Amino acid sequence: MAEHDPPAAKVDVPRRASKRRKGRKGKSSRSANGAAVGKGASQATSVPVAGAVPRERNEKRGSGPDNGGRGASRRRSGEGRASQARDGSGDASPRELARGRASVRKASSEWSGGGGVSDRKVPGPKALASGNGREGASRQSFAAIDLGTNNCRLLIARPSGQHFTVIDAFSRVVRLGEGLAQSGRLSDAAMDRTLAALKICAEKLMRRNVHLARSVATEACRRAENGPEFIERVRQETGIALDIISAREEARLAVLGCHVLLEEGMGPAMIFDIGGGSTELVLIESTGTVPRILDWQSVPWGVVSLTESVGPEGACEAERLARYRHMHSLVSESFADFAQRISGARGSAGRNGPLRLLGTSGTVTTLASLHLELPQYDRRMVDGLIVPARSMRDISTRLSTMAIEDRRELNCIGKERADLVVAGCAILESILDLWPAERLGVADRGIREGILRSLISSQTTRPSAGAPTHTERDAMTRAGAGR
C-alpha cells in the first residue's frame, strides 16, 4: 500500500467572531495550530439547501454511524471489542443472546465515556506549547471526514492513551453518486445535498477547535467527470479541502481503522469494505501491531453503482430473484482475477485453522442487526460481533426476493437503505464465495478511524509540540504494510 499519507489538510473553515469575557483584557486566543481561516470562505451553516434531503443522523458516543451467532465474540483488551463467548449454544434466540450480553457490551474504548458529548475546549497555543509533544497532542482535537458515494461522515476525537475518545460525530446519507452510473457526472441535486452536509461538518470543526484534520473523497469523486470541480466548490463554500484518494489508499485506511476486530489466529485473513461506489478486498497477515497487506483488490461495484446498473426491481418474486442473481454474477466476475491470485493463500489459511473474515460497511452492520433482531440499530451490540456466515446468507436470500415496501418496514433498514441493501447482499455473498469463512466479523468503523489513528499517531510520536508537517507516515507504514 502507499508508503506515505497524502497531505493531512488543515481545515479552512470560517471562524465565529471572538467574544471577550467580562473583565478579560486583550483578544481571546485561538487554538494551537487550529484550523486556518479562509478569507474568502463563506459562513458554514447547518441549514440544508432546498429540496429533499435525506434524514441526518448525529452520532453520539456509543451510537452507530450507519448501518449477526455462534455464542458471543471475545472482547479485546484495550480495543473495546464487543464480544461473544463461543459456547456453541444454539438454544437461545439471537435477541435473547443479545439481551444476555448487554451487561458486558459497552462502547469501545475509542468511543467510551458515557452519554453526551464533551464541550471542553482545546487549550490555546501557550498552554499547548508549554508541554511536550505527547502531552500537547492529548489535549488537541483531530478530525476525519469520509465523503463516500452514499454517505458523508465526520468523526472528531482526542487521544486517550493508545486509543482515542470521540467527542463529536456526524453522518448523513447524501447519495452523492446518484445517477453517476448513467451520466458519468455528479448531479446538481446530489452536490447540493452533499454541500449541505459538509457545511454542518465545517460548523462542527469550527466549534470543536480542530487542530488537524484529513478529509477524503472516494469512488464517486474518482469516477465523475466533474469531480475536481465539485471538490473546488466544496473548498470555496465550506473551507474543507477534500482529497480524492485512490482505491489503494481507501483500502489501506479501512484496514487501519478496523483490523483490531479481526479474530485472533494464524495465517492470512480477509478484510473487506462494501461502499456505495466500490468494494475493496484486502488480504492481510496478522502481525504484533498492524497487519501486513499481502494483496488487495478494488472493484467498481458498491451498493449504489450496482443498484443503478442492473435496473429497477421486478414486479414479482421470480423477477426480483433473477435480478439478484444477475447482481451476484456481475460482482463474482469482477472478483475472478483476485480469486485466482489468492487461491494459494486461501489454502494455507485453511490449514492453520478456520478462515478469518472481517467486514466493514452499512451492509454488514445492517444484516448483523437483523440477525440479532434488534428493534433499532445499536452500535454497541454490532461493532465487534461475530456472526455465522450461514445466517448472513439466509438473510441475504430472504431480502433478495422481498418487495421494497416490505424491506422498508424492517427494523434497521428503513427507507434510506431499502433500495440499496439487496445490492449489498449480492456483494457480500460473492465475498463469502471467494473467502468461504464459517464466521464473519462485523465492524462499525473504518476509513474515519483509520485517518484518526494515522493523524494522532503522527502527533503523539513527535518530540515536541510544534506544528505538524503536511506529510505524515502512519502506523501501518511504519509496520511495513506496503504491498
Short mmCIF file of C-alpha atoms in Angstrom, two decimals:
data_model
loop_
_atom_site.label_atom_id
_atom_site.label_comp_id
_atom_site.label_asym_id
_atom_site.label_seq_id
_atom_site.Cartn_x
_atom_site.Cartn_y
_atom_site.Cartn_z
CA MET A 1 0.00 0.00 0.00
CA ALA A 2 1.01 3.63 -0.04
CA GLU A 3 4.20 4.38 1.85
CA HIS A 4 3.10 7.85 2.91
CA ASP A 5 -0.18 9.53 3.64
CA PRO A 6 -1.30 12.23 1.24
CA PRO A 7 -1.25 15.68 2.86
CA ALA A 8 -3.24 16.00 6.04
CA ALA A 9 -5.17 19.14 5.27
CA LYS A 10 -5.54 21.92 7.77
CA VAL A 11 -9.22 22.74 7.74
CA ASP A 12 -10.01 26.06 6.14
CA VAL A 13 -13.28 26.98 7.83
CA PRO A 14 -14.75 30.31 8.86
CA ARG A 15 -14.45 31.27 12.49
CA ARG A 16 -17.04 32.80 14.73
CA ALA A 17 -16.28 36.27 15.96
CA SER A 18 -14.31 36.12 19.19
CA LYS A 19 -16.14 37.21 22.32
CA ARG A 20 -14.37 38.76 25.28
CA ARG A 21 -15.22 37.52 28.69
CA LYS A 22 -16.21 40.16 31.22
CA GLY A 23 -13.15 41.57 32.91
CA ARG A 24 -10.76 39.87 30.49
CA LYS A 25 -8.16 42.02 28.76
CA GLY A 26 -6.96 41.57 25.25
CA LYS A 27 -8.19 39.34 22.47
CA SER A 28 -9.18 35.76 23.05
CA SER A 29 -6.59 33.30 21.78
CA ARG A 30 -7.15 30.68 19.13
CA SER A 31 -6.35 27.02 19.45
CA ALA A 32 -2.80 25.96 18.71
CA ASN A 33 -2.26 25.20 15.06
CA GLY A 34 -6.01 25.43 14.74
CA ALA A 35 -7.94 25.48 11.52
CA ALA A 36 -6.66 28.19 9.25
CA VAL A 37 -9.26 30.76 8.32
CA GLY A 38 -10.09 31.16 4.64
CA LYS A 39 -10.69 34.82 3.99
CA GLY A 40 -12.93 34.09 1.04
CA ALA A 41 -14.79 31.17 2.59
CA SER A 42 -18.49 31.54 3.08
CA GLN A 43 -20.04 31.13 6.50
CA ALA A 44 -20.73 27.49 7.34
CA THR A 45 -24.33 26.80 8.21
CA SER A 46 -26.41 23.85 9.28
CA VAL A 47 -29.43 24.94 7.23
CA PRO A 48 -29.91 22.46 4.36
CA VAL A 49 -30.43 23.60 0.80
CA ALA A 50 -33.88 23.48 -0.76
CA GLY A 51 -35.06 20.11 -1.94
CA ALA A 52 -35.46 16.66 -0.49
CA VAL A 53 -32.50 15.99 1.81
CA PRO A 54 -32.25 12.51 3.41
CA ARG A 55 -32.58 12.34 7.16
CA GLU A 56 -29.49 13.34 9.10
CA ARG A 57 -28.02 11.24 11.88
CA ASN A 58 -25.98 12.94 14.58
CA GLU A 59 -23.70 10.40 16.18
CA LYS A 60 -23.00 10.44 19.87
CA ARG A 61 -20.55 8.20 21.59
CA GLY A 62 -21.81 4.67 21.61
CA SER A 63 -24.16 5.14 18.64
CA GLY A 64 -23.51 3.81 15.17
CA PRO A 65 -22.69 5.98 12.18
CA ASP A 66 -24.53 3.67 9.77
CA ASN A 67 -25.90 0.98 9.46
CA GLY A 68 -25.26 -11.40 13.17
CA GLY A 69 -24.04 -16.29 16.02
CA ARG A 70 -22.39 -18.94 17.45
CA GLY A 71 -22.05 -17.68 21.04
CA ALA A 72 -20.56 -14.35 21.96
CA SER A 73 -17.48 -12.66 20.42
CA ARG A 74 -14.41 -12.02 22.51
CA ARG A 75 -13.58 -8.64 23.93
CA ARG A 76 -10.08 -7.50 23.03
CA SER A 77 -8.16 -5.80 25.80
CA GLY A 78 -7.72 -2.10 25.14
CA GLU A 79 -9.58 -2.18 21.83
CA GLY A 80 -13.11 -2.25 23.23
CA ARG A 81 -14.21 -5.18 21.13
CA ALA A 82 -17.80 -6.21 21.72
CA SER A 83 -17.63 -9.90 22.40
CA GLN A 84 -19.48 -13.14 22.45
CA ALA A 85 -18.43 -16.34 24.25
CA ARG A 86 -18.22 -19.13 21.73
CA ASP A 87 -20.02 -21.71 23.82
CA GLY A 88 -21.72 -23.34 20.85
CA SER A 89 -25.13 -22.88 22.41
CA GLY A 90 -27.95 -22.66 19.88
CA ASP A 91 -30.93 -22.81 22.21
CA ALA A 92 -31.41 -19.12 22.87
CA SER A 93 -32.70 -16.77 20.17
CA PRO A 94 -30.37 -14.04 18.85
CA ARG A 95 -32.44 -11.42 20.69
CA GLU A 96 -32.15 -13.35 23.98
CA LEU A 97 -28.41 -13.74 23.48
CA ALA A 98 -28.17 -10.03 22.81
CA ARG A 99 -30.05 -9.17 25.99
CA GLY A 100 -27.84 -11.52 27.97
CA ARG A 101 -24.74 -9.80 26.65
CA ALA A 102 -25.98 -6.29 27.38
CA SER A 103 -24.17 -6.13 30.71
CA VAL A 104 -20.79 -6.83 29.13
CA ARG A 105 -21.26 -5.00 25.82
CA LYS A 106 -20.06 -1.44 26.22
CA ALA A 107 -18.87 1.15 23.77
CA SER A 108 -15.32 0.55 22.59
CA SER A 109 -12.51 2.40 24.28
CA GLU A 110 -12.32 4.77 21.32
CA TRP A 111 -15.99 5.68 21.84
CA SER A 112 -16.04 5.44 25.62
CA GLY A 113 -17.13 7.92 28.21
CA GLY A 114 -20.86 7.53 28.67
CA GLY A 115 -23.69 9.69 27.44
CA GLY A 116 -23.34 13.09 25.90
CA VAL A 117 -20.57 14.91 24.14
CA SER A 118 -17.83 16.82 25.89
CA ASP A 119 -17.83 20.59 25.43
CA ARG A 120 -14.37 21.16 26.89
CA LYS A 121 -12.32 23.34 24.55
CA VAL A 122 -8.77 22.66 23.40
CA PRO A 123 -6.23 24.84 25.26
CA GLY A 124 -4.72 27.81 23.48
CA PRO A 125 -1.25 27.97 21.88
CA LYS A 126 0.62 28.92 25.05
CA ALA A 127 -0.83 26.05 27.03
CA LEU A 128 -0.01 23.57 24.27
CA ALA A 129 3.49 24.90 23.76
CA SER A 130 4.29 24.53 27.44
CA GLY A 131 4.10 20.72 27.37
CA ASN A 132 5.93 18.07 25.40
CA GLY A 133 4.59 16.61 22.17
CA ARG A 134 2.63 13.77 23.72
CA GLU A 135 1.01 15.96 26.37
CA GLY A 136 0.13 18.63 23.83
CA ALA A 137 -1.39 16.14 21.40
CA SER A 138 -3.53 14.62 24.14
CA ARG A 139 -5.33 17.95 24.54
CA GLN A 140 -5.87 18.51 20.82
CA SER A 141 -8.85 17.57 18.68
CA PHE A 142 -8.39 15.67 15.44
CA ALA A 143 -10.99 15.14 12.74
CA ALA A 144 -11.66 12.83 9.81
CA ILE A 145 -14.21 13.32 7.05
CA ASP A 146 -15.07 10.44 4.74
CA LEU A 147 -17.17 11.52 1.74
CA GLY A 148 -18.34 8.38 0.02
CA THR A 149 -20.71 7.64 -2.82
CA ASN A 150 -23.63 7.24 -0.44
CA ASN A 151 -22.67 8.80 2.91
CA CYS A 152 -20.91 11.83 4.34
CA ARG A 153 -19.32 11.03 7.70
CA LEU A 154 -17.37 13.05 10.25
CA LEU A 155 -15.53 11.96 13.39
CA ILE A 156 -13.79 14.30 15.85
CA ALA A 157 -11.68 12.79 18.63
CA ARG A 158 -8.96 13.40 21.19
CA PRO A 159 -6.14 10.98 22.04
CA SER A 160 -6.79 8.73 25.02
CA GLY A 161 -3.78 6.58 25.86
CA GLN A 162 -3.11 4.33 22.89
CA HIS A 163 -6.58 4.98 21.52
CA PHE A 164 -8.91 7.95 21.15
CA THR A 165 -12.15 9.25 22.57
CA VAL A 166 -14.78 10.56 20.18
CA ILE A 167 -16.11 13.98 21.15
CA ASP A 168 -18.35 14.64 18.15
CA ALA A 169 -19.58 12.80 15.08
CA PHE A 170 -21.98 13.21 12.20
CA SER A 171 -23.36 11.03 9.42
CA ARG A 172 -25.82 11.75 6.65
CA VAL A 173 -26.96 9.77 3.61
CA VAL A 174 -26.30 12.19 0.72
CA ARG A 175 -26.21 9.81 -2.28
CA LEU A 176 -23.52 11.83 -4.00
CA GLY A 177 -23.16 9.13 -6.66
CA GLU A 178 -26.85 9.04 -7.55
CA GLY A 179 -27.18 8.79 -11.35
CA LEU A 180 -23.39 8.63 -11.83
CA ALA A 181 -23.51 5.20 -13.47
CA GLN A 182 -25.70 6.58 -16.27
CA SER A 183 -24.35 10.11 -16.76
CA GLY A 184 -20.74 9.92 -15.62
CA ARG A 185 -21.27 13.16 -13.70
CA LEU A 186 -22.35 14.26 -10.25
CA SER A 187 -25.85 15.72 -10.46
CA ASP A 188 -26.70 19.20 -9.22
CA ALA A 189 -29.17 17.80 -6.66
CA ALA A 190 -26.61 15.31 -5.31
CA MET A 191 -23.95 18.02 -4.99
CA ASP A 192 -26.37 20.35 -3.20
CA ARG A 193 -27.31 17.61 -0.72
CA THR A 194 -23.66 16.88 -0.08
CA LEU A 195 -22.72 20.51 0.38
CA ALA A 196 -25.49 20.90 2.96
CA ALA A 197 -23.96 18.03 4.95
CA LEU A 198 -20.41 19.34 4.58
CA LYS A 199 -21.48 22.77 5.87
CA ILE A 200 -22.65 21.04 9.04
CA CYS A 201 -19.28 19.29 9.23
CA ALA A 202 -17.49 22.64 8.83
CA GLU A 203 -19.55 24.12 11.66
CA LYS A 204 -18.59 21.22 13.93
CA LEU A 205 -14.91 21.53 13.02
CA MET A 206 -15.02 25.20 13.94
CA ARG A 207 -16.91 24.64 17.18
CA ARG A 208 -14.55 21.86 18.30
CA ASN A 209 -11.38 23.87 17.56
CA VAL A 210 -9.93 21.03 15.48
CA HIS A 211 -6.11 21.01 15.48
CA LEU A 212 -5.59 18.83 12.41
CA ALA A 213 -7.99 17.15 10.00
CA ARG A 214 -7.90 15.00 6.94
CA SER A 215 -10.90 14.97 4.60
CA VAL A 216 -11.13 12.37 1.85
CA ALA A 217 -13.46 11.67 -1.05
CA THR A 218 -13.70 8.24 -2.65
CA GLU A 219 -15.24 6.47 -5.64
CA ALA A 220 -17.94 8.96 -6.71
CA CYS A 221 -15.42 11.80 -7.00
CA ARG A 222 -12.83 9.49 -8.57
CA ARG A 223 -15.21 8.50 -11.37
CA ALA A 224 -17.16 11.69 -12.01
CA GLU A 225 -16.09 13.97 -14.85
CA ASN A 226 -16.92 16.95 -12.68
CA GLY A 227 -15.39 15.52 -9.51
CA PRO A 228 -12.50 18.03 -9.35
CA GLU A 229 -14.91 20.91 -9.99
CA PHE A 230 -17.06 19.75 -7.08
CA ILE A 231 -14.01 19.48 -4.80
CA GLU A 232 -13.16 23.11 -5.58
CA ARG A 233 -16.74 24.19 -4.94
CA VAL A 234 -16.64 22.47 -1.55
CA ARG A 235 -13.43 24.31 -0.69
CA GLN A 236 -14.87 27.67 -1.65
CA GLU A 237 -18.22 27.24 0.09
CA THR A 238 -17.18 25.36 3.24
CA GLY A 239 -13.39 25.75 3.58
CA ILE A 240 -12.99 21.95 3.65
CA ALA A 241 -10.16 20.71 1.41
CA LEU A 242 -11.19 17.25 0.22
CA ASP A 243 -8.50 14.89 -1.03
CA ILE A 244 -9.68 12.43 -3.71
CA ILE A 245 -7.85 9.32 -2.60
CA SER A 246 -7.04 6.26 -4.67
CA ALA A 247 -8.75 2.90 -4.18
CA ARG A 248 -5.43 1.64 -2.82
CA GLU A 249 -5.38 4.32 -0.11
CA GLU A 250 -9.05 3.74 0.64
CA ALA A 251 -8.39 0.04 1.27
CA ARG A 252 -5.38 0.81 3.47
CA LEU A 253 -7.29 3.27 5.66
CA ALA A 254 -10.19 0.84 6.07
CA VAL A 255 -7.80 -1.86 7.29
CA LEU A 256 -6.06 0.54 9.65
CA GLY A 257 -9.41 1.57 11.12
CA CYS A 258 -10.96 -1.84 11.76
CA HIS A 259 -8.29 -4.57 11.86
CA VAL A 260 -8.38 -4.68 15.68
CA LEU A 261 -11.73 -6.51 15.43
CA LEU A 262 -10.34 -9.38 13.37
CA GLU A 263 -10.50 -12.74 15.12
CA GLU A 264 -7.21 -13.94 16.53
CA GLY A 265 -5.48 -16.63 14.56
CA MET A 266 -2.60 -17.57 12.30
CA GLY A 267 -2.15 -17.20 8.58
CA PRO A 268 -3.85 -14.95 6.03
CA ALA A 269 -7.24 -13.32 6.63
CA MET A 270 -9.60 -11.18 4.56
CA ILE A 271 -10.92 -7.69 5.34
CA PHE A 272 -13.45 -6.03 3.06
CA ASP A 273 -15.30 -2.73 2.76
CA ILE A 274 -18.54 -2.55 0.76
CA GLY A 275 -19.03 1.08 -0.18
CA GLY A 276 -21.53 3.00 -2.26
CA GLY A 277 -19.48 3.08 -5.46
CA SER A 278 -16.82 0.40 -4.97
CA THR A 279 -15.82 -2.58 -2.86
CA GLU A 280 -12.31 -3.12 -1.52
CA LEU A 281 -10.94 -6.53 -0.51
CA VAL A 282 -7.64 -6.78 1.36
CA LEU A 283 -5.73 -9.99 2.07
CA ILE A 284 -3.70 -9.48 5.24
CA GLU A 285 -1.40 -11.37 7.54
CA SER A 286 -1.60 -10.61 11.24
CA THR A 287 1.44 -9.15 13.00
CA GLY A 288 2.10 -7.92 16.52
CA THR A 289 0.79 -4.45 15.66
CA VAL A 290 -0.99 -3.64 12.42
CA PRO A 291 -1.40 -6.31 9.76
CA ARG A 292 0.85 -6.75 6.77
CA ILE A 293 -1.05 -6.43 3.50
CA LEU A 294 -0.38 -9.31 1.13
CA ASP A 295 -2.71 -8.39 -1.73
CA TRP A 296 -5.75 -6.21 -2.40
CA GLN A 297 -8.42 -5.54 -5.00
CA SER A 298 -10.94 -2.78 -5.65
CA VAL A 299 -13.93 -3.32 -7.95
CA PRO A 300 -16.36 -0.62 -9.16
CA TRP A 301 -19.35 -2.28 -7.56
CA GLY A 302 -20.89 -0.71 -4.48
CA VAL A 303 -24.47 -0.62 -3.27
CA VAL A 304 -25.30 2.48 -5.34
CA SER A 305 -23.39 1.68 -8.53
CA LEU A 306 -24.62 -1.93 -8.63
CA THR A 307 -28.24 -0.98 -7.90
CA GLU A 308 -28.30 1.60 -10.68
CA SER A 309 -26.51 -0.64 -13.20
CA VAL A 310 -28.96 -3.56 -13.07
CA GLY A 311 -32.12 -1.51 -13.44
CA PRO A 312 -35.40 -1.45 -11.49
CA GLU A 313 -36.67 -4.16 -9.19
CA GLY A 314 -39.04 -6.75 -10.60
CA ALA A 315 -42.78 -6.79 -10.04
CA CYS A 316 -42.84 -10.37 -8.73
CA GLU A 317 -40.65 -12.63 -6.63
CA ALA A 318 -39.24 -14.50 -9.64
CA GLU A 319 -38.15 -11.27 -11.33
CA ARG A 320 -36.54 -9.98 -8.15
CA LEU A 321 -34.63 -13.24 -7.71
CA ALA A 322 -33.40 -13.09 -11.33
CA ARG A 323 -32.20 -9.52 -10.75
CA TYR A 324 -30.37 -10.58 -7.59
CA ARG A 325 -28.64 -13.45 -9.38
CA HIS A 326 -27.55 -11.06 -12.11
CA MET A 327 -26.03 -8.77 -9.45
CA HIS A 328 -24.21 -11.71 -7.89
CA SER A 329 -22.86 -12.77 -11.27
CA LEU A 330 -21.54 -9.29 -12.12
CA VAL A 331 -19.69 -8.99 -8.83
CA SER A 332 -18.29 -12.53 -8.93
CA GLU A 333 -16.88 -11.91 -12.41
CA SER A 334 -15.12 -8.78 -11.20
CA PHE A 335 -13.53 -10.79 -8.37
CA ALA A 336 -12.26 -13.56 -10.70
CA ASP A 337 -8.64 -12.40 -11.12
CA PHE A 338 -8.26 -11.64 -7.42
CA ALA A 339 -9.77 -15.02 -6.51
CA GLN A 340 -7.16 -16.75 -8.65
CA ARG A 341 -4.30 -14.74 -7.14
CA ILE A 342 -5.26 -15.56 -3.55
CA SER A 343 -6.12 -19.25 -4.05
CA GLY A 344 -2.82 -20.33 -2.51
CA ALA A 345 -3.27 -18.06 0.49
CA ARG A 346 -6.81 -19.36 1.00
CA GLY A 347 -5.49 -22.91 1.10
CA SER A 348 -2.70 -22.09 3.56
CA ALA A 349 -5.11 -20.14 5.78
CA GLY A 350 -7.45 -23.14 5.91
CA ARG A 351 -4.62 -25.39 7.10
CA ASN A 352 -3.92 -23.07 10.04
CA GLY A 353 -7.50 -23.11 11.30
CA PRO A 354 -10.85 -21.55 10.41
CA LEU A 355 -10.75 -18.84 7.75
CA ARG A 356 -10.95 -15.35 9.25
CA LEU A 357 -13.14 -12.70 7.64
CA LEU A 358 -13.98 -9.15 8.74
CA GLY A 359 -16.33 -6.73 7.01
CA THR A 360 -16.91 -3.01 7.47
CA SER A 361 -19.88 -1.36 5.77
CA GLY A 362 -23.50 -0.43 6.19
CA THR A 363 -24.41 -3.74 4.56
CA VAL A 364 -22.75 -5.97 7.15
CA THR A 365 -23.89 -3.86 10.14
CA THR A 366 -27.47 -3.81 8.83
CA LEU A 367 -27.55 -7.57 8.30
CA ALA A 368 -25.97 -8.12 11.71
CA SER A 369 -28.77 -6.05 13.26
CA LEU A 370 -31.35 -8.23 11.51
CA HIS A 371 -29.54 -11.32 12.76
CA LEU A 372 -29.82 -10.03 16.34
CA GLU A 373 -33.46 -8.99 15.75
CA LEU A 374 -32.71 -5.56 17.19
CA PRO A 375 -35.68 -3.16 17.44
CA GLN A 376 -33.34 -0.37 16.30
CA TYR A 377 -29.70 -0.07 15.36
CA ASP A 378 -27.31 -0.21 18.33
CA ARG A 379 -23.62 0.16 17.57
CA ARG A 380 -22.60 -1.34 20.92
CA MET A 381 -24.33 -4.59 20.01
CA VAL A 382 -22.98 -4.77 16.45
CA ASP A 383 -19.41 -3.47 16.41
CA GLY A 384 -17.17 -6.49 17.01
CA LEU A 385 -19.95 -9.06 16.63
CA ILE A 386 -19.08 -12.48 15.17
CA VAL A 387 -21.89 -13.86 13.01
CA PRO A 388 -22.29 -17.27 11.36
CA ALA A 389 -21.83 -16.85 7.61
CA ARG A 390 -24.80 -19.12 7.08
CA SER A 391 -27.04 -16.65 8.88
CA MET A 392 -25.84 -13.78 6.66
CA ARG A 393 -26.52 -15.86 3.55
CA ASP A 394 -30.01 -16.75 4.77
CA ILE A 395 -30.85 -13.11 5.48
CA SER A 396 -29.50 -12.10 2.06
CA THR A 397 -31.64 -14.70 0.32
CA ARG A 398 -34.75 -13.52 2.18
CA LEU A 399 -34.13 -9.85 1.35
CA SER A 400 -33.36 -10.58 -2.30
CA THR A 401 -36.94 -11.65 -3.10
CA MET A 402 -38.74 -9.28 -0.73
CA ALA A 403 -40.66 -6.32 -2.16
CA ILE A 404 -39.14 -2.94 -1.41
CA GLU A 405 -42.24 -1.89 0.52
CA ASP A 406 -41.70 -4.82 2.89
CA ARG A 407 -37.99 -4.10 3.29
CA ARG A 408 -38.80 -0.54 4.32
CA GLU A 409 -40.78 -1.88 7.25
CA LEU A 410 -37.90 -3.93 8.64
CA ASN A 411 -36.07 -2.62 11.69
CA CYS A 412 -32.62 -1.20 10.97
CA ILE A 413 -33.22 -0.89 7.21
CA GLY A 414 -35.88 1.76 6.71
CA LYS A 415 -36.40 3.98 3.68
CA GLU A 416 -32.76 5.08 3.30
CA ARG A 417 -31.37 1.59 2.71
CA ALA A 418 -34.36 -0.36 1.42
CA ASP A 419 -33.43 0.00 -2.25
CA LEU A 420 -29.67 -0.48 -1.72
CA VAL A 421 -29.45 -3.38 0.73
CA VAL A 422 -30.14 -6.04 -1.92
CA ALA A 423 -27.05 -5.00 -3.90
CA GLY A 424 -25.06 -5.13 -0.67
CA CYS A 425 -26.30 -8.67 -0.07
CA ALA A 426 -25.19 -9.74 -3.56
CA ILE A 427 -21.72 -8.29 -2.99
CA LEU A 428 -21.47 -9.94 0.45
CA GLU A 429 -22.45 -13.36 -0.90
CA SER A 430 -19.84 -13.04 -3.63
CA ILE A 431 -17.22 -12.32 -0.98
CA LEU A 432 -18.35 -15.34 1.04
CA ASP A 433 -17.94 -17.46 -2.10
CA LEU A 434 -14.45 -16.04 -2.61
CA TRP A 435 -13.37 -16.49 1.03
CA PRO A 436 -15.69 -19.19 2.47
CA ALA A 437 -15.29 -18.49 6.17
CA GLU A 438 -17.72 -20.05 8.61
CA ARG A 439 -17.93 -16.84 10.64
CA LEU A 440 -17.96 -13.17 9.72
CA GLY A 441 -16.65 -10.38 11.94
CA VAL A 442 -18.65 -7.15 11.82
CA ALA A 443 -17.06 -3.71 12.19
CA ASP A 444 -18.87 -0.41 12.60
CA ARG A 445 -15.66 1.52 11.97
CA GLY A 446 -13.36 2.01 9.02
CA ILE A 447 -11.86 4.87 7.00
CA ARG A 448 -12.53 7.65 9.52
CA GLU A 449 -10.99 5.66 12.34
CA GLY A 450 -8.03 4.81 10.12
CA ILE A 451 -7.49 8.50 9.39
CA LEU A 452 -7.73 9.43 13.08
CA ARG A 453 -5.26 6.73 14.14
CA SER A 454 -2.88 7.97 11.48
CA LEU A 455 -3.15 11.64 12.47
CA ILE A 456 -2.94 11.01 16.21
CA SER A 457 -0.04 8.60 15.84
CA SER A 458 1.90 11.18 13.83
CA GLN A 459 1.42 13.77 16.57
CA THR A 460 1.93 11.68 19.72
CA THR A 461 5.26 10.37 18.44
CA ARG A 462 6.67 13.86 17.91
CA PRO A 463 9.48 15.02 20.22
CA SER A 464 7.87 18.45 20.62
CA ALA A 465 4.51 20.13 20.25
CA GLY A 466 5.44 22.01 17.11
CA ALA A 467 3.22 22.47 14.08
CA PRO A 468 2.64 19.27 12.06
CA THR A 469 4.19 18.68 8.67
CA HIS A 470 1.92 18.17 5.69
CA THR A 471 3.05 14.60 5.06
CA GLU A 472 2.69 12.02 7.81
CA ARG A 473 3.95 8.45 7.91
CA ASP A 474 1.28 6.47 9.72
CA ALA A 475 1.30 3.40 11.93
CA MET A 476 0.63 0.95 9.15
CA THR A 477 3.50 2.22 7.03
CA ARG A 478 5.91 2.06 9.98
CA ALA A 479 4.96 -1.60 10.39
CA GLY A 480 5.94 -2.29 6.78
CA ALA A 481 2.43 -2.82 5.47
CA GLY A 482 3.19 -1.92 1.87
CA ARG A 483 2.07 -4.10 -0.99
#
